[in-house]
Amino acid sequence: MSDMAKQNDNIVEVRGLCFARGDRVIFDNASFDFPRGKITAIMGPSGTGKTTLLRLISGQIKPDAGRILVNGQNVPELTRNELYEMRRTMGMLFQSGALFTDRSVYENVAFPLREHTNLPESMIRDIVLMKLQAVGLRGARNMMPSELSGGMTRRAALARTIALDPDMIMYDEPFAGQDPIAMGVLMQLIKLLNQALSLTSLVVSHDIHETASIADKLYIISEGDVIGEGTPKDLMKSESPLVRQFMQGLPDGPVPFHYPAQDYEDDMLGGES
Amino acid sequence: MIARLRMIGRSGLNVLQILGRSGVFVAMSLFGVPNLRRALPLFIKQLYAVGVLSLPIIVVSGLFIGMVLSLQGYTILVDYGSEQAVGQMLALSLVRELGPVVTALLFAGRAGSSLTAEIGLMKATEQITSLEMLGIDPLRYVIAPRLLAGFIAMPLLVMIFNVVGVWGGYLVAVDWLGVYDGSFWSNMQNSTDFYSDVMNGVIKSIVFAFAVSWIAVFQGYDSVPTSEGIGRATTKTVVYSSLAVLGLDFILTAVMFGDF
């Protein structure tokens, strides 16, 4: 496959990514491909750098080494202005929703349109109502963020994220802390929006079953490395003990239940803390 | 010994790094070309928040400080039979020193701390990051209007403080203690020079406004986005601003009024 065709295939390509926080290595020469038009999920135990990966892709932080190509542009090398330009083509849904608390739902969704376009007010209204209709919150347009439930906050934030019709949306733990109904709604929305708007979605999550049921491709990362990659079906059948432990949610295995400690018996009889 | 030296070196480098970062931060907020049509409403909103909402505390403090000054001045001056000079004393101490300094301290406590807490909380709730992700520079959108509002509001508050202070002093000296109001005003007018007293006070207030607003927004933007971190940042704003104001006041006074 030629280089050009390869670029078109993947909206984001990460090569040889190294990133450390202080002494803690988060990524050590990791590589990822996120195919265009698909839902790709990044899964792994807490603290393995899933959210960090999204922040690296969106250029909020810079890697120690490696290339992060988004639509062929190397993100760490972009100037500040180029970075802001690029971000208009990507959206990110935060765990908290991150709505602007001093504006209503309507104004939150209208905000990126007002900032980035010179559309007349009537057209802004049409677009905002369409986006709110897509997430089912057209009736909640006049509510303030403090009046919304957790699931509604995320849906309102999703409407704001798709307001500028991005090419790609990154979801940071979209299901965390949601009740089953809100979770079902969000799952359906992610899948539907991906199809209807021909988006590319990157979902960071550790809700295995929910994520596996909507994702086209899964990455499982642990301790700086990709330990599993493939379709959800392949990974469910994986022989790797680490992948099995994660996919089946086993309490003990390669990731031990006990934090490393001295021998239990010695500790109990030793008498020192 | 070496370890101690290393520690001093490291904390020195740390301080320099923070200073550098805050310098770049303020330059990037102010020199980004803003879109006037969009920036103006944001700026006016902030001017209201830091300026108009600080008015009550400034007016009340100004009134009481003027009254106390007048009372103290009178009890001392009356022993020498020169109680008419109370107007002169009042105006000079307010315009040169107390107006800018006390206003800056109050401003740091009232507006500075709330700027820090607001920006810190915006950071903690990912609103700042979400602006970045919407392709909007938070330095221009969040920081610049707050900085500019601080720069402009504080010198105006100082002027209001001075006027109210003089009026409070007048109430005590003339209406209560019976100083002749003709000599109260004429002594004040004769001894207060527009350039060397009033303008120097205004210059002080501009410098303090810059220092306090800068510290407040930077502490908010640089805070650790947890409830503890925001609490610490708010405290730092008040402490650093107060120390900066008092330190700068000495330097400015030495430059303006020291004859050497």
Short mmCIF file of C-alpha atoms in Angstrom, two decimals:
data_model
loop_
_atom_site.label_atom_id
_atom_site.label_comp_id
_atom_site.label_asym_id
_atom_site.label_seq_id
_atom_site.Cartn_x
_atom_site.Cartn_y
_atom_site.Cartn_z
CA MET A 1 0.00 0.00 0.00
CA SER A 2 1.43 3.39 -0.90
CA ASP A 3 2.10 6.00 1.78
CA MET A 4 -0.68 8.22 0.54
CA ALA A 5 -3.31 5.51 0.64
CA LYS A 6 -2.14 4.52 4.09
CA GLN A 7 -2.59 8.08 5.31
CA ASN A 8 -6.14 8.15 4.03
CA ASP A 9 -6.87 4.91 5.76
CA ASN A 10 -5.92 6.10 9.20
CA ILE A 11 -6.98 9.46 10.56
CA VAL A 12 -4.45 9.21 13.38
CA GLU A 13 -1.17 7.34 13.32
CA VAL A 14 1.08 7.20 16.33
CA ARG A 15 4.61 5.90 15.90
CA GLY A 16 7.29 5.22 18.51
CA LEU A 17 5.53 7.22 21.17
CA CYS A 18 7.51 7.77 24.38
CA PHE A 19 6.12 9.75 27.26
CA ALA A 20 7.06 9.86 30.94
CA ARG A 21 5.70 11.75 33.92
CA GLY A 22 8.68 12.33 36.18
CA ASP A 23 10.20 8.88 36.67
CA ARG A 24 7.06 7.03 35.67
CA VAL A 25 7.11 5.81 32.08
CA ILE A 26 3.63 5.97 30.59
CA PHE A 27 4.38 5.09 26.96
CA ASP A 28 7.51 3.34 25.85
CA ASN A 29 7.81 3.18 22.08
CA ALA A 30 4.09 2.56 21.54
CA SER A 31 2.35 2.71 18.16
CA PHE A 32 -1.33 3.05 17.31
CA ASP A 33 -3.46 3.29 14.18
CA PHE A 34 -6.92 4.78 14.28
CA PRO A 35 -8.78 3.94 11.08
CA ARG A 36 -10.95 6.61 9.49
CA GLY A 37 -14.70 6.23 9.87
CA LYS A 38 -14.46 3.58 12.58
CA ILE A 39 -14.95 3.47 16.33
CA THR A 40 -11.69 2.55 17.98
CA ALA A 41 -11.56 1.96 21.71
CA ILE A 42 -8.56 2.26 23.95
CA MET A 43 -8.92 0.18 27.06
CA GLY A 44 -6.76 -0.75 29.96
CA PRO A 45 -6.52 -0.61 33.73
CA SER A 46 -6.76 2.80 35.42
CA GLY A 47 -3.62 4.88 35.31
CA THR A 48 -2.17 3.34 32.17
CA GLY A 49 -2.28 6.54 30.19
CA LYS A 50 -5.48 6.20 28.19
CA THR A 51 -6.54 9.78 28.76
CA THR A 52 -2.93 10.87 28.35
CA LEU A 53 -3.01 9.38 24.85
CA LEU A 54 -6.02 11.55 23.95
CA ARG A 55 -4.25 14.60 25.35
CA LEU A 56 -1.16 13.76 23.29
CA ILE A 57 -3.21 13.36 20.12
CA SER A 58 -4.94 16.70 20.65
CA GLY A 59 -1.63 18.41 21.37
CA GLN A 60 -2.43 19.45 24.92
CA ILE A 61 0.83 17.86 26.00
CA LYS A 62 3.95 17.02 24.05
CA PRO A 63 5.53 13.56 23.87
CA ASP A 64 9.17 12.95 24.79
CA ALA A 65 9.69 11.21 21.46
CA GLY A 66 7.72 9.81 18.56
CA ARG A 67 5.36 11.04 15.88
CA ILE A 68 1.65 11.66 16.18
CA LEU A 69 0.15 12.16 12.76
CA VAL A 70 -3.37 13.56 12.56
CA ASN A 71 -4.54 13.81 8.95
CA GLY A 72 -0.87 13.63 8.01
CA GLN A 73 0.20 16.55 10.25
CA ASN A 74 2.72 15.82 12.99
CA VAL A 75 1.01 17.27 16.08
CA PRO A 76 4.07 17.89 18.32
CA GLU A 77 5.64 20.06 15.58
CA LEU A 78 2.64 22.33 14.99
CA THR A 79 2.81 25.98 15.99
CA ARG A 80 0.26 27.28 18.45
CA ASN A 81 -1.91 28.72 15.68
CA GLU A 82 -1.73 25.58 13.57
CA LEU A 83 -2.67 23.55 16.62
CA TYR A 84 -5.77 25.66 17.23
CA GLU A 85 -6.63 25.36 13.55
CA MET A 86 -6.31 21.58 13.70
CA ARG A 87 -8.45 21.32 16.82
CA ARG A 88 -11.42 22.73 14.95
CA THR A 89 -11.53 19.44 13.08
CA MET A 90 -11.54 17.35 16.23
CA GLY A 91 -13.85 17.28 19.19
CA MET A 92 -13.32 15.96 22.65
CA LEU A 93 -15.93 14.89 25.13
CA PHE A 94 -14.66 15.22 28.66
CA GLN A 95 -15.53 12.99 31.55
CA SER A 96 -17.11 15.90 33.39
CA GLY A 97 -18.76 17.29 30.25
CA ALA A 98 -16.94 20.59 30.88
CA LEU A 99 -19.93 22.73 29.93
CA PHE A 100 -19.50 26.44 30.57
CA THR A 101 -21.35 26.84 33.82
CA ASP A 102 -22.33 30.47 33.21
CA ARG A 103 -24.25 29.69 29.99
CA SER A 104 -27.41 27.77 29.20
CA VAL A 105 -27.39 24.54 27.21
CA TYR A 106 -28.39 26.48 24.09
CA GLU A 107 -25.59 29.02 24.56
CA ASN A 108 -23.08 26.27 25.22
CA VAL A 109 -23.86 24.62 21.89
CA ALA A 110 -23.97 27.96 20.09
CA PHE A 111 -20.63 29.00 21.57
CA PRO A 112 -18.22 27.39 19.06
CA LEU A 113 -20.45 28.56 16.18
CA ARG A 114 -20.41 32.14 17.40
CA GLU A 115 -16.65 32.06 17.96
CA HIS A 116 -15.60 30.42 14.72
CA THR A 117 -18.20 31.50 12.20
CA ASN A 118 -20.02 34.64 11.20
CA LEU A 119 -23.35 32.92 10.65
CA PRO A 120 -26.50 34.96 11.18
CA GLU A 121 -28.40 34.33 14.39
CA SER A 122 -31.27 32.50 12.64
CA MET A 123 -28.89 29.97 11.16
CA ILE A 124 -27.07 29.49 14.46
CA ARG A 125 -30.44 28.76 16.02
CA ASP A 126 -31.23 26.14 13.36
CA ILE A 127 -27.88 24.41 13.78
CA VAL A 128 -28.07 24.44 17.58
CA LEU A 129 -31.58 22.98 17.56
CA MET A 130 -30.52 20.29 15.09
CA LYS A 131 -27.57 19.29 17.24
CA LEU A 132 -29.70 19.30 20.38
CA GLN A 133 -32.34 17.23 18.61
CA ALA A 134 -29.63 14.71 17.68
CA VAL A 135 -28.79 14.18 21.35
CA GLY A 136 -32.41 14.41 22.47
CA LEU A 137 -32.08 17.62 24.48
CA ARG A 138 -33.96 20.10 22.31
CA GLY A 139 -36.45 20.50 25.14
CA ALA A 140 -33.69 21.24 27.68
CA ARG A 141 -32.16 24.11 25.74
CA ASN A 142 -32.94 26.75 28.33
CA MET A 143 -31.62 24.80 31.29
CA MET A 144 -28.38 25.72 33.01
CA PRO A 145 -25.61 23.10 33.32
CA SER A 146 -26.14 22.90 37.08
CA GLU A 147 -29.71 21.69 36.50
CA LEU A 148 -28.72 18.74 34.29
CA SER A 149 -28.12 15.14 35.35
CA GLY A 150 -24.76 13.51 34.65
CA GLY A 151 -25.97 11.79 31.49
CA MET A 152 -27.68 14.93 30.19
CA THR A 153 -24.52 16.95 30.84
CA ARG A 154 -22.55 14.57 28.67
CA ARG A 155 -25.16 14.67 25.92
CA ALA A 156 -25.23 18.48 25.97
CA ALA A 157 -21.45 18.48 25.79
CA LEU A 158 -21.66 16.05 22.90
CA ALA A 159 -23.99 18.43 21.07
CA ARG A 160 -21.44 21.21 21.59
CA THR A 161 -18.65 18.94 20.36
CA ILE A 162 -20.46 18.16 17.10
CA ALA A 163 -21.57 21.77 16.55
CA LEU A 164 -18.68 22.47 14.17
CA ASP A 165 -19.00 19.07 12.43
CA PRO A 166 -15.58 17.68 13.34
CA ASP A 167 -13.89 14.79 11.50
CA MET A 168 -13.12 12.99 14.70
CA ILE A 169 -14.40 12.86 18.26
CA MET A 170 -12.45 11.65 21.25
CA TYR A 171 -14.50 10.37 24.15
CA ASP A 172 -12.83 10.33 27.54
CA GLU A 173 -14.54 7.71 29.73
CA PRO A 174 -18.03 8.43 28.33
CA PHE A 175 -19.69 5.73 30.44
CA ALA A 176 -18.00 6.33 33.78
CA GLY A 177 -20.50 6.81 36.59
CA GLN A 178 -23.63 6.55 34.42
CA ASP A 179 -26.78 4.62 35.22
CA PRO A 180 -27.71 1.80 32.79
CA ILE A 181 -30.21 3.93 30.86
CA ALA A 182 -27.84 6.86 30.40
CA MET A 183 -25.14 4.39 29.43
CA GLY A 184 -27.36 2.81 26.79
CA VAL A 185 -28.26 6.23 25.44
CA LEU A 186 -24.63 7.28 25.20
CA MET A 187 -23.62 4.00 23.54
CA GLN A 188 -26.31 4.40 20.96
CA LEU A 189 -25.40 8.04 20.38
CA ILE A 190 -21.74 7.31 19.83
CA LYS A 191 -22.56 4.62 17.31
CA LEU A 192 -25.29 6.59 15.53
CA LEU A 193 -23.29 9.80 15.30
CA ASN A 194 -20.31 7.91 13.98
CA GLN A 195 -22.42 6.53 11.17
CA ALA A 196 -24.64 9.48 10.43
CA LEU A 197 -21.92 12.16 10.44
CA SER A 198 -19.25 9.82 9.02
CA LEU A 199 -17.04 10.57 11.95
CA THR A 200 -14.12 8.74 13.42
CA SER A 201 -14.46 8.00 17.11
CA LEU A 202 -11.79 7.28 19.69
CA VAL A 203 -13.27 5.97 22.90
CA VAL A 204 -11.26 5.68 26.08
CA SER A 205 -13.02 3.45 28.56
CA HIS A 206 -12.73 0.55 30.89
CA ASP A 207 -16.33 -0.57 30.61
CA ILE A 208 -15.46 -3.67 28.62
CA HIS A 209 -18.83 -4.96 27.48
CA GLU A 210 -20.34 -1.61 26.56
CA THR A 211 -17.26 -0.54 24.67
CA ALA A 212 -16.71 -3.87 22.98
CA SER A 213 -20.29 -3.87 21.72
CA ILE A 214 -19.87 -0.62 19.75
CA ALA A 215 -16.16 -0.63 18.83
CA ASP A 216 -14.80 -1.79 15.50
CA LYS A 217 -11.30 -2.08 16.87
CA LEU A 218 -9.85 -2.35 20.37
CA TYR A 219 -6.49 -1.52 21.86
CA ILE A 220 -5.65 -2.79 25.30
CA ILE A 221 -2.76 -0.98 26.91
CA SER A 222 -0.96 -1.73 30.12
CA GLU A 223 2.30 -0.44 31.57
CA GLY A 224 3.33 1.61 28.59
CA ASP A 225 2.70 -1.03 26.00
CA VAL A 226 -0.03 -2.26 23.71
CA ILE A 227 -0.81 -5.75 25.00
CA GLY A 228 -3.74 -6.50 22.77
CA GLU A 229 -5.04 -5.18 19.45
CA GLY A 230 -7.85 -6.33 17.20
CA THR A 231 -11.58 -6.67 16.90
CA PRO A 232 -13.53 -7.26 20.13
CA LYS A 233 -14.19 -10.85 19.05
CA ASP A 234 -10.51 -11.61 18.53
CA LEU A 235 -9.58 -10.18 21.89
CA MET A 236 -12.29 -12.10 23.72
CA LYS A 237 -10.66 -15.28 22.39
CA SER A 238 -7.12 -14.07 23.10
CA GLU A 239 -4.70 -16.54 24.68
CA SER A 240 -2.64 -13.83 26.39
CA PRO A 241 -3.21 -14.11 30.15
CA LEU A 242 -3.05 -10.34 30.62
CA VAL A 243 -5.66 -9.69 27.93
CA ARG A 244 -7.83 -12.49 29.32
CA GLN A 245 -7.63 -11.09 32.83
CA PHE A 246 -8.70 -7.68 31.59
CA MET A 247 -11.42 -8.80 29.19
CA GLN A 248 -13.00 -11.11 31.73
CA GLY A 249 -12.46 -8.83 34.70
CA LEU A 250 -10.63 -11.41 36.83
CA PRO A 251 -9.46 -10.06 40.20
CA ASP A 252 -6.11 -11.87 40.19
CA GLY A 253 -3.72 -12.81 37.44
CA PRO A 254 -0.75 -11.15 35.77
CA VAL A 255 -1.98 -7.92 37.39
CA PRO A 256 -1.84 -9.05 41.01
CA PHE A 257 -4.62 -8.37 43.50
CA HIS A 258 -2.03 -7.49 46.16
CA TYR A 259 0.12 -4.42 45.92
CA PRO A 260 3.73 -5.62 46.32
CA ALA A 261 4.41 -6.10 50.05
CA GLN A 262 6.65 -8.09 52.33
CA ASP A 263 5.62 -11.58 53.38
CA TYR A 264 2.25 -11.58 55.15
CA GLU A 265 3.33 -13.79 58.03
CA ASP A 266 6.54 -11.83 58.67
CA ASP A 267 4.58 -8.61 58.53
CA MET A 268 1.98 -9.74 61.06
CA LEU A 269 4.55 -11.11 63.49
CA GLY A 270 7.08 -8.30 62.99
CA GLY A 271 5.13 -5.71 64.95
CA GLU A 272 6.59 -2.72 63.11
CA SER A 273 4.55 -0.61 60.80
CA MET B 1 26.36 20.91 52.59
CA ILE B 2 26.27 20.02 48.89
CA ALA B 3 22.71 18.80 49.34
CA ARG B 4 21.71 22.13 50.86
CA LEU B 5 23.41 24.06 48.06
CA ARG B 6 21.63 21.89 45.56
CA MET B 7 18.33 22.58 47.27
CA ILE B 8 18.92 26.34 47.18
CA GLY B 9 19.91 26.10 43.53
CA ARG B 10 16.86 24.07 42.69
CA SER B 11 14.44 26.38 44.43
CA GLY B 12 16.16 29.36 42.78
CA LEU B 13 15.74 27.77 39.37
CA ASN B 14 12.16 26.97 40.25
CA VAL B 15 11.39 30.59 41.10
CA LEU B 16 13.02 31.77 37.88
CA GLN B 17 11.07 29.21 35.90
CA ILE B 18 7.77 30.36 37.41
CA LEU B 19 8.67 34.00 36.75
CA GLY B 20 9.53 33.19 33.16
CA ARG B 21 6.36 31.22 32.67
CA SER B 22 4.21 33.96 34.13
CA GLY B 23 5.97 36.55 31.95
CA VAL B 24 5.31 34.57 28.79
CA PHE B 25 1.77 33.97 30.02
CA VAL B 26 0.99 37.66 30.48
CA ALA B 27 2.65 38.65 27.20
CA MET B 28 0.72 36.03 25.26
CA SER B 29 -2.56 37.09 26.83
CA LEU B 30 -2.07 40.76 26.11
CA PHE B 31 -0.39 40.77 22.74
CA GLY B 32 -2.63 38.29 20.97
CA VAL B 33 -4.64 40.38 18.53
CA PRO B 34 -8.15 40.21 19.95
CA ASN B 35 -11.27 40.44 17.91
CA LEU B 36 -12.71 43.66 19.31
CA ARG B 37 -16.34 42.86 18.54
CA ARG B 38 -16.13 39.60 20.51
CA ALA B 39 -13.71 40.78 23.18
CA LEU B 40 -15.63 43.89 24.22
CA PRO B 41 -18.62 42.18 25.87
CA LEU B 42 -16.27 39.84 27.77
CA PHE B 43 -14.21 42.78 28.93
CA ILE B 44 -17.24 44.74 30.08
CA LYS B 45 -18.54 41.75 32.00
CA GLN B 46 -15.23 41.45 33.82
CA LEU B 47 -15.01 45.17 34.43
CA TYR B 48 -18.34 44.85 36.18
CA ALA B 49 -17.23 41.81 38.18
CA VAL B 50 -13.89 43.17 39.41
CA GLY B 51 -14.68 46.89 39.37
CA VAL B 52 -18.30 47.63 40.11
CA LEU B 53 -18.70 44.77 42.57
CA SER B 54 -15.62 45.97 44.49
CA LEU B 55 -17.14 49.43 44.92
CA PRO B 56 -18.95 48.85 48.25
CA ILE B 57 -15.87 47.66 50.11
CA ILE B 58 -13.75 50.44 48.58
CA VAL B 59 -16.25 53.18 49.39
CA VAL B 60 -16.84 52.03 52.96
CA SER B 61 -13.12 51.56 53.67
CA GLY B 62 -12.30 54.91 52.10
CA LEU B 63 -14.87 56.64 54.26
CA PHE B 64 -13.63 55.12 57.50
CA ILE B 65 -9.96 55.62 56.71
CA GLY B 66 -10.59 59.28 55.92
CA MET B 67 -12.52 59.68 59.17
CA VAL B 68 -9.84 57.97 61.27
CA LEU B 69 -7.04 59.97 59.66
CA SER B 70 -8.84 63.19 60.33
CA LEU B 71 -9.54 62.27 63.95
CA GLN B 72 -5.98 61.16 64.63
CA GLY B 73 -4.52 64.17 62.83
CA TYR B 74 -6.75 66.57 64.71
CA THR B 75 -5.86 65.23 68.18
CA ILE B 76 -2.16 65.68 67.43
CA LEU B 77 -2.33 68.95 65.53
CA VAL B 78 -4.67 70.65 68.01
CA ASP B 79 -1.86 70.56 70.63
CA TYR B 80 0.16 72.86 68.35
CA GLY B 81 -2.80 74.98 67.45
CA SER B 82 -2.51 73.99 63.81
CA GLU B 83 -5.64 71.92 63.40
CA GLN B 84 -6.38 73.71 60.10
CA ALA B 85 -3.54 71.67 58.60
CA VAL B 86 -5.64 68.53 58.97
CA GLY B 87 -6.92 68.95 55.40
CA GLN B 88 -3.39 69.03 54.05
CA MET B 89 -2.35 65.99 56.05
CA LEU B 90 -5.46 64.11 55.01
CA ALA B 91 -5.10 64.80 51.30
CA LEU B 92 -1.38 64.10 51.11
CA SER B 93 -1.51 60.85 53.03
CA LEU B 94 -4.50 59.62 51.07
CA VAL B 95 -3.37 60.63 47.61
CA ARG B 96 0.26 59.63 47.97
CA GLU B 97 0.09 56.51 50.07
CA LEU B 98 -3.08 55.18 51.61
CA GLY B 99 -5.31 55.45 48.55
CA PRO B 100 -3.20 53.30 46.23
CA VAL B 101 -1.91 50.91 48.91
CA VAL B 102 -5.12 50.22 50.81
CA THR B 103 -7.15 49.96 47.61
CA ALA B 104 -4.63 47.49 46.19
CA LEU B 105 -4.74 45.39 49.35
CA LEU B 106 -8.53 45.39 49.39
CA PHE B 107 -8.62 44.70 45.66
CA ALA B 108 -6.31 41.71 46.12
CA GLY B 109 -8.60 40.35 48.82
CA ARG B 110 -11.88 41.04 47.08
CA ALA B 111 -11.28 40.77 43.34
CA GLY B 112 -7.89 39.04 43.12
CA SER B 113 -8.91 36.05 45.19
CA SER B 114 -12.15 35.62 43.28
CA LEU B 115 -10.30 35.80 39.93
CA THR B 116 -7.91 33.09 41.09
CA ALA B 117 -10.68 30.87 42.43
CA GLU B 118 -12.79 31.32 39.30
CA ILE B 119 -9.98 30.51 36.88
CA GLY B 120 -8.77 27.65 39.08
CA LEU B 121 -12.23 26.15 39.16
CA MET B 122 -12.58 26.56 35.40
CA LYS B 123 -9.36 24.62 35.11
CA ALA B 124 -10.50 21.94 37.57
CA THR B 125 -13.80 21.42 35.73
CA GLU B 126 -11.91 21.15 32.41
CA GLN B 127 -13.55 24.28 31.02
CA ILE B 128 -10.15 25.72 30.12
CA THR B 129 -9.13 22.52 28.31
CA SER B 130 -12.47 22.34 26.59
CA LEU B 131 -11.96 25.88 25.26
CA GLU B 132 -8.61 24.75 23.89
CA MET B 133 -10.27 21.76 22.30
CA LEU B 134 -12.89 23.98 20.68
CA GLY B 135 -10.00 25.82 19.07
CA ILE B 136 -10.35 28.90 21.27
CA ASP B 137 -7.29 30.23 23.04
CA PRO B 138 -8.16 30.51 26.76
CA LEU B 139 -5.44 33.11 27.21
CA ARG B 140 -7.35 35.45 24.94
CA TYR B 141 -10.80 34.39 25.92
CA VAL B 142 -10.52 33.96 29.69
CA ILE B 143 -7.32 35.61 30.83
CA ALA B 144 -6.96 38.76 28.72
CA PRO B 145 -10.36 40.30 29.61
CA ARG B 146 -9.76 39.69 33.32
CA LEU B 147 -6.26 41.16 33.23
CA LEU B 148 -7.36 44.24 31.33
CA ALA B 149 -10.37 44.74 33.56
CA GLY B 150 -8.06 44.64 36.59
CA PHE B 151 -5.68 47.17 35.04
CA ILE B 152 -8.46 49.59 34.34
CA ALA B 153 -10.70 49.07 37.35
CA MET B 154 -8.10 49.52 40.06
CA PRO B 155 -6.82 53.02 39.24
CA LEU B 156 -10.46 54.12 39.03
CA LEU B 157 -11.20 52.54 42.38
CA VAL B 158 -8.20 54.37 43.86
CA MET B 159 -9.61 57.69 42.67
CA ILE B 160 -12.98 56.90 44.19
CA PHE B 161 -11.29 55.80 47.41
CA ASN B 162 -9.41 59.11 47.60
CA VAL B 163 -12.48 61.23 47.01
CA VAL B 164 -14.56 59.35 49.57
CA GLY B 165 -11.66 59.44 52.04
CA VAL B 166 -11.34 63.22 51.77
CA TRP B 167 -15.07 63.55 52.21
CA GLY B 168 -15.01 61.31 55.32
CA GLY B 169 -12.14 63.36 56.75
CA TYR B 170 -14.07 66.55 56.05
CA LEU B 171 -17.11 65.19 57.90
CA VAL B 172 -15.07 64.52 61.03
CA ALA B 173 -12.81 67.57 60.97
CA VAL B 174 -15.25 70.25 59.86
CA ASP B 175 -18.73 69.04 60.77
CA TRP B 176 -17.84 67.29 63.99
CA LEU B 177 -14.64 68.81 65.42
CA GLY B 178 -15.32 72.31 64.18
CA VAL B 179 -12.27 73.04 62.01
CA TYR B 180 -12.99 76.11 59.86
CA ASP B 181 -13.85 74.75 56.44
CA GLY B 182 -12.23 77.61 54.52
CA SER B 183 -8.82 76.79 55.94
CA PHE B 184 -9.45 73.04 55.64
CA TRP B 185 -9.90 73.34 51.86
CA SER B 186 -7.37 76.09 51.18
CA ASN B 187 -4.61 74.32 53.10
CA MET B 188 -5.37 71.21 51.15
CA GLN B 189 -5.32 73.00 47.80
CA ASN B 190 -2.13 74.91 48.51
CA SER B 191 -0.12 71.92 49.57
CA THR B 192 -1.28 69.28 47.13
CA ASP B 193 0.41 69.41 43.76
CA PHE B 194 -1.35 67.83 40.81
CA TYR B 195 1.73 66.30 39.24
CA SER B 196 3.99 65.40 42.13
CA ASP B 197 1.21 64.19 44.43
CA VAL B 198 -1.91 63.23 42.51
CA MET B 199 -0.24 61.88 39.38
CA ASN B 200 2.38 59.97 41.35
CA GLY B 201 -0.45 58.35 43.27
CA VAL B 202 -2.12 57.43 39.99
CA ILE B 203 1.13 55.94 38.67
CA LYS B 204 1.40 53.89 41.85
CA SER B 205 -2.13 52.64 41.42
CA ILE B 206 -1.43 51.57 37.83
CA VAL B 207 1.67 49.65 38.90
CA PHE B 208 -0.23 47.97 41.73
CA ALA B 209 -3.11 47.14 39.40
CA PHE B 210 -0.70 45.43 37.05
CA ALA B 211 0.96 43.46 39.85
CA VAL B 212 -2.23 42.32 41.58
CA SER B 213 -4.12 41.34 38.41
CA TRP B 214 -1.10 39.54 37.03
CA ILE B 215 -0.56 37.55 40.22
CA ALA B 216 -4.27 36.73 40.53
CA VAL B 217 -4.83 35.39 37.02
CA PHE B 218 -1.51 33.58 36.88
CA GLN B 219 -2.09 31.85 40.20
CA GLY B 220 -5.49 30.71 38.97
CA TYR B 221 -4.17 29.50 35.64
CA ASP B 222 -1.17 27.79 37.19
CA SER B 223 -3.05 26.23 40.10
CA VAL B 224 -3.19 22.51 40.77
CA PRO B 225 -6.75 21.67 39.66
CA THR B 226 -7.95 20.14 42.93
CA SER B 227 -9.93 21.75 45.75
CA GLU B 228 -6.77 21.87 47.85
CA GLY B 229 -4.75 23.34 45.02
CA ILE B 230 -7.29 26.08 44.35
CA GLY B 231 -7.41 26.92 48.04
CA ARG B 232 -3.65 27.24 48.10
CA ALA B 233 -3.61 29.34 44.93
CA THR B 234 -6.19 31.74 46.38
CA THR B 235 -4.13 32.17 49.53
CA LYS B 236 -1.00 32.71 47.45
CA THR B 237 -2.75 35.42 45.45
CA VAL B 238 -3.62 37.41 48.55
CA VAL B 239 -0.23 36.91 50.22
CA TYR B 240 1.92 37.55 47.14
CA SER B 241 -0.19 40.51 46.02
CA SER B 242 -0.02 42.14 49.43
CA LEU B 243 3.73 41.66 49.69
CA ALA B 244 4.26 42.84 46.12
CA VAL B 245 2.16 45.94 46.72
CA LEU B 246 3.99 46.88 49.91
CA GLY B 247 7.40 46.20 48.39
CA LEU B 248 6.64 48.08 45.19
CA ASP B 249 5.21 50.93 47.25
CA PHE B 250 8.52 51.42 49.01
CA ILE B 251 10.46 51.36 45.76
CA LEU B 252 8.07 53.74 44.02
CA THR B 253 8.00 56.12 46.99
CA ALA B 254 11.79 56.16 47.09
CA VAL B 255 11.93 56.94 43.37
CA MET B 256 9.16 59.57 43.44
CA PHE B 257 9.65 61.40 46.70
CA GLY B 258 13.13 60.47 47.91
CA ASP B 259 15.61 63.29 47.21
CA PHE B 260 18.92 61.66 46.53
#
